[in-house]
Amino acid sequence: MAAFKETKLPPDAPAAQKALGWVDDRFPLSKLWNDQWGKYYAPKNFNFWYIFGSLAMLVLVLQIVTGIFLTMHYKPDAALAFNSVEYIMREVPWGWLVRYMHSTGASAFFIIVYLHMTRGLLYGSYRKPRELIWLFGFAIFLCLMAEAFFGYLLPWGQMSYWGAQVIVNLFGAIPLIGPDLSLWIRGDYVVSDATLNRFFAFHVIAIPLVLLGLVAAHLIALHEVGSSNPDGIEVKETLGADGHPLDSIPSHPYYTVHDLFGVSIFLVLFSAVVFFAPEMGGYFLEYNNFLPSDSLKTPTHIAPTWYFTPFYSVLRATTAEFMYVCMAAVAAYVVFIWLKSRLSITVKSIIAVIALLAIIGMLPQILDAKFWGVVFFGSSVVILAFLPWLDHSPVKSIRYRPDWHKLVYAVFGLSFLTLGYLGTQEPTATKTLISQVCTLIYFSFFLLMPWWSAMGKFKTVPSRVTFHPH
Ligand code: HEM
C-alpha cells in the first residue's frame, strides 16, 4: 500500500482551502467535481436542445424532495389513502403546493425526457460510441413509466383504481401464465389494499433507487466518451496544444451559466402551471380522480395519463380486422428483407421462419387480437432501444442529411403526437382507423430505417463545429 501523502499548503492559506485539501487527501472530492463537471470539456456549439439533460436532473431532485414530504402525510391504506391526499391539500401547511409540484413535476419530467430523446433522434446522439448512454437512457425511460404508473394508484381515486385495473389485466392476455401473472402483480383478485401497499413500496423506494443508479451510469458513460453536438462531429479528433479538444469549453463556468438560464425559464413555466393550471385541463390531473375509487362503478371512459397514450393507442389500434393488415405487413417485410438486405442466407431464413410463425399466430383461431395488442404495445416502447443499430446513415446529425429525411422525421413525429392525442379520446371507427395508420407509420419508421436512413444525397460534414459567437 502506498504511503499516505498529505498535501502541503502554506500556513496562511484560507481555511476553506485547507479544509478541502484535508478532504481531498482522504476522498477524491475535487477530482470527482472536475471529472464530472468543473473540467469536463463539452463541445462549444450546444444549442437549446442540450438543456434537457440538466432539467431532467433538476426535476428528478424536485420529485424526490416533494415525494419525501408527501410521504410524511400520506397513508398507503385503501380505507385512508384518498382522504389523506385531501388532508394534504386542505390541512397540511403548504401541502397543496407540495402535491401540485409533485403532480406537475411528473408531467414536466415526461415533457423534458421526450424532448431529450427527440434531441437524440435529431442529432444521432445514440450513434457509436454513445450506444450505452442511449441504452441507460432507455432503461431510465422504462423506470420512469413504471414510477408514474405505480404513483398514479396512490391517490386512490376512480382513475387511479380503474387505470391500474385495466393495465394489470393486460398481463392476463399472455397465454398460459397471463391470469396467474396479473393475480401475482395485484396480490388479489381485484386491485385492492394489497395492491396499494406494494405499489407504494415500488413508488417510494424500489424504483427511485434503480432510477438514481441508472442516472449515475448514464452520466458516467457520457463523461467516458464525451458529449456529441448538433453537428455530430467528434470534437476529440481535433485537439489543441493543451490536450483538450479545440472546439470544447469547460462545463464550469460556461455551461453552468447556460444551464442556469435554462433552469430559470423552466421554473417560470413550471410555476405558471403549478399556480394557475395544476390540472392542465384534465391532462395532468384527471377530473375523475377527484372522486374516491369505487370498485362497483366503472367509469365510462378509462384512459391513462397523456404520457402513456401514444403507446396505449397502439394497443387500442390492434383490432381483429387490423390483424389481417399486420399479417400482410409482416409478409411484405420478409420479402423486402430477402430482396434488399445484405444479411446472410442463414439469418434471412431464421427471420422468415419467425415471421411465418408470427403470421400463423396472428390467425384468430390461434392467438386473439388482445394478445397481439399487448405485444405491439410493448414492442412500440422496446423498439426505441434498437435505434443505435437501426440507423445506418453515414452522418449523425440531421443537419447533413438529405432534406427529405426531415420530412420522414416530421411524418413520424406527427404520427406519434396523433397517437398520443387519440389515446386520450374515446374510440370511434374513424379514430381507430387513424390510429391504425399511425401505428403502421410508427413501426415502419423504425423497421425500414436501415434502408431509408442510408438513402439520398448527404451533405459534407465539416471537420470543425459550426459556431457563431453572440
Ligand atoms: C432521468 C432522466 C434523464 C436524465 C437525468 C438524463 C441526463 C442527461 C444529461 C445531464 C446529459 C448531458 C446533457 C445533455 O446532453 O442534455 C444526457 C445526455 C444524453 N442522454 Fe440523458 N438523461 C435522462 C434520460 C434519458 C433518456 C430517456 C434517454 C434516451 C432514451 C437519454 C439519452 C441521452 C443521450 C443519447 C445523451 C448523450 C447526448 C449527446 O452527447 O449528444 N437520456 N442525459
Coordinates of N, CA, C and O in Angstrom, one line a residue, residues 159-220:
M159 N -59.8 7.1 -11.3 CA -58.9 6.8 -12.4 C -57.7 6.0 -12.0 O -57.2 5.2 -12.7
S160 N -57.3 6.3 -10.7 CA -56.2 5.5 -10.2 C -56.6 4.0 -10.2 O -55.8 3.2 -10.7
Y161 N -57.7 3.8 -9.7 CA -58.2 2.4 -9.4 C -58.4 1.7 -10.8 O -57.9 0.6 -11.0
W162 N -59.2 2.4 -11.6 CA -59.6 1.7 -12.9 C -58.4 1.6 -13.9 O -58.3 0.7 -14.7
G163 N -57.6 2.6 -13.8 CA -56.4 2.6 -14.7 C -55.5 1.4 -14.4 O -55.1 0.7 -15.3
A164 N -55.3 1.2 -13.1 CA -54.4 0.1 -12.6 C -55.1 -1.2 -13.0 O -54.5 -2.1 -13.5
Q165 N -56.4 -1.3 -12.8 CA -57.2 -2.5 -13.1 C -57.0 -2.9 -14.6 O -56.6 -4.0 -14.9
V166 N -57.1 -1.9 -15.5 CA -57.0 -2.1 -17.0 C -55.6 -2.6 -17.3 O -55.4 -3.6 -18.0
I167 N -54.6 -1.8 -16.8 CA -53.2 -2.1 -17.2 C -52.8 -3.5 -16.6 O -52.2 -4.3 -17.3
V168 N -53.1 -3.8 -15.4 CA -52.7 -5.1 -14.8 C -53.4 -6.2 -15.5 O -52.8 -7.3 -15.8
N169 N -54.7 -6.0 -15.9 CA -55.4 -7.0 -16.7 C -54.8 -7.3 -18.0 O -55.0 -8.4 -18.6
L170 N -54.0 -6.4 -18.6 CA -53.4 -6.6 -19.9 C -52.4 -7.8 -19.8 O -52.3 -8.6 -20.8
F171 N -51.8 -8.0 -18.6 CA -50.9 -9.1 -18.5 C -51.7 -10.4 -18.6 O -51.1 -11.5 -18.9
G172 N -53.0 -10.4 -18.3 CA -53.8 -11.6 -18.4 C -53.9 -12.1 -19.8 O -54.3 -13.3 -20.0
A173 N -53.6 -11.2 -20.8 CA -53.7 -11.7 -22.2 C -52.5 -12.6 -22.6 O -52.6 -13.2 -23.7
I174 N -51.5 -12.7 -21.8 CA -50.4 -13.6 -22.1 C -50.8 -15.0 -22.0 O -51.4 -15.4 -21.0
P175 N -50.6 -15.9 -23.0 CA -51.1 -17.2 -23.0 C -50.5 -18.0 -21.8 O -49.3 -17.7 -21.4
L176 N -51.2 -18.9 -21.2 CA -50.8 -19.8 -20.1 C -50.6 -19.1 -18.8 O -51.3 -19.3 -17.9
I177 N -49.5 -18.2 -18.7 CA -49.2 -17.7 -17.4 C -50.0 -16.4 -17.1 O -50.0 -15.9 -16.0
G178 N -50.6 -15.8 -18.1 CA -51.3 -14.5 -18.0 C -52.1 -14.3 -16.8 O -51.8 -13.4 -15.9
P179 N -53.2 -15.1 -16.6 CA -54.1 -14.8 -15.4 C -53.3 -14.9 -14.1 O -53.6 -14.1 -13.2
D180 N -52.4 -15.9 -14.0 CA -51.7 -16.0 -12.7 C -50.8 -14.8 -12.5 O -50.5 -14.4 -11.4
L181 N -50.2 -14.3 -13.6 CA -49.3 -13.2 -13.6 C -50.0 -12.0 -13.0 O -49.5 -11.3 -12.1
S182 N -51.2 -11.7 -13.6 CA -52.0 -10.5 -13.1 C -52.3 -10.6 -11.6 O -52.2 -9.7 -10.9
L183 N -52.7 -11.9 -11.2 CA -53.0 -12.1 -9.8 C -51.8 -11.8 -8.9 O -51.9 -11.2 -7.9
W184 N -50.6 -12.3 -9.4 CA -49.4 -12.1 -8.7 C -49.0 -10.6 -8.5 O -48.6 -10.1 -7.5
I185 N -49.2 -9.8 -9.6 CA -48.9 -8.4 -9.6 C -49.9 -7.7 -8.6 O -49.4 -6.9 -7.8
R186 N -51.2 -8.0 -8.7 CA -52.2 -7.3 -7.9 C -52.1 -7.8 -6.4 O -52.4 -7.0 -5.5
G187 N -51.7 -9.1 -6.2 CA -51.7 -9.6 -4.9 C -53.1 -9.9 -4.4 O -53.4 -10.1 -3.2
D188 N -54.1 -9.9 -5.3 CA -55.5 -10.1 -5.0 C -56.3 -10.3 -6.3 O -55.7 -10.1 -7.4
Y189 N -57.5 -10.7 -6.2 CA -58.3 -10.9 -7.4 C -58.7 -9.6 -8.1 O -59.0 -9.6 -9.3
V190 N -58.8 -8.6 -7.4 CA -59.0 -7.2 -8.0 C -58.0 -6.3 -7.4 O -57.3 -6.7 -6.4
V191 N -57.9 -5.1 -7.9 CA -57.0 -4.1 -7.3 C -57.5 -3.8 -5.9 O -58.7 -3.5 -5.7
S192 N -56.6 -3.9 -4.9 CA -57.1 -3.8 -3.5 C -56.0 -3.2 -2.6 O -55.0 -2.7 -3.1
D193 N -56.3 -3.3 -1.3 CA -55.3 -2.7 -0.3 C -53.9 -3.3 -0.5 O -52.9 -2.6 -0.5
A194 N -53.9 -4.7 -0.8 CA -52.6 -5.3 -1.0 C -51.9 -4.7 -2.2 O -50.7 -4.5 -2.2
T195 N -52.6 -4.4 -3.3 CA -52.0 -3.8 -4.5 C -51.5 -2.4 -4.1 O -50.4 -2.0 -4.5
L196 N -52.3 -1.6 -3.4 CA -51.9 -0.3 -3.0 C -50.6 -0.3 -2.2 O -49.7 0.5 -2.4
N197 N -50.5 -1.3 -1.2 CA -49.3 -1.4 -0.4 C -48.0 -1.7 -1.2 O -47.0 -1.0 -1.1
R198 N -48.1 -2.6 -2.2 CA -46.9 -2.9 -2.9 C -46.6 -1.9 -3.9 O -45.4 -1.6 -4.2
F199 N -47.6 -1.2 -4.5 CA -47.3 -0.1 -5.5 C -46.6 1.0 -4.7 O -45.8 1.7 -5.3
F200 N -47.1 1.3 -3.5 CA -46.4 2.3 -2.6 C -45.0 2.0 -2.4 O -44.1 2.8 -2.6
A201 N -44.7 0.7 -2.1 CA -43.3 0.3 -1.9 C -42.4 0.5 -3.1 O -41.3 1.0 -3.0
F202 N -43.0 0.1 -4.3 CA -42.3 0.3 -5.5 C -42.1 1.8 -5.8 O -41.0 2.2 -6.2
H203 N -43.1 2.6 -5.6 CA -43.1 4.0 -6.0 C -42.1 4.8 -5.1 O -41.4 5.7 -5.6
V204 N -42.1 4.5 -3.8 CA -41.3 5.4 -2.9 C -39.8 4.9 -2.7 O -39.0 5.7 -2.4
I205 N -39.6 3.6 -2.9 CA -38.2 3.2 -2.7 C -37.6 2.4 -3.8 O -36.5 2.7 -4.3
A206 N -38.3 1.3 -4.3 CA -37.6 0.4 -5.2 C -37.2 1.1 -6.5 O -36.0 1.1 -6.9
I207 N -38.2 1.7 -7.2 CA -37.9 2.3 -8.5 C -37.0 3.5 -8.4 O -36.0 3.7 -9.1
P208 N -37.2 4.5 -7.4 CA -36.3 5.6 -7.3 C -34.9 5.2 -7.1 O -34.0 5.8 -7.6
L209 N -34.6 4.1 -6.3 CA -33.3 3.6 -6.1 C -32.6 3.2 -7.5 O -31.5 3.6 -7.8
V210 N -33.4 2.4 -8.2 CA -32.9 2.0 -9.5 C -32.7 3.2 -10.4 O -31.7 3.3 -11.2
L211 N -33.6 4.1 -10.4 CA -33.5 5.3 -11.3 C -32.3 6.1 -11.0 O -31.5 6.5 -11.9
L212 N -32.0 6.3 -9.7 CA -30.8 7.0 -9.3 C -29.5 6.3 -9.8 O -28.6 7.0 -10.3
G213 N -29.5 5.0 -9.7 CA -28.3 4.2 -10.1 C -28.2 4.3 -11.6 O -27.1 4.5 -12.1
L214 N -29.3 4.3 -12.3 CA -29.2 4.4 -13.8 C -28.8 5.8 -14.3 O -28.0 5.9 -15.3
V215 N -29.3 6.8 -13.6 CA -28.8 8.2 -14.0 C -27.3 8.3 -13.8 O -26.6 8.9 -14.6
A216 N -26.8 7.7 -12.7 CA -25.4 7.8 -12.4 C -24.6 7.1 -13.6 O -23.7 7.6 -14.1
A217 N -25.1 5.9 -13.9 CA -24.5 5.1 -15.0 C -24.6 5.9 -16.3 O -23.6 5.9 -17.1
H218 N -25.7 6.5 -16.6 CA -25.9 7.3 -17.8 C -24.9 8.4 -17.9 O -24.2 8.6 -19.0
L219 N -24.6 9.1 -16.8 CA -23.7 10.2 -16.8 C -22.2 9.8 -16.8 O -21.4 10.4 -17.5
I220 N -21.9 8.6 -16.2 CA -20.6 8.1 -16.2 C -20.2 7.7 -17.6 O -19.2 8.0 -18.2

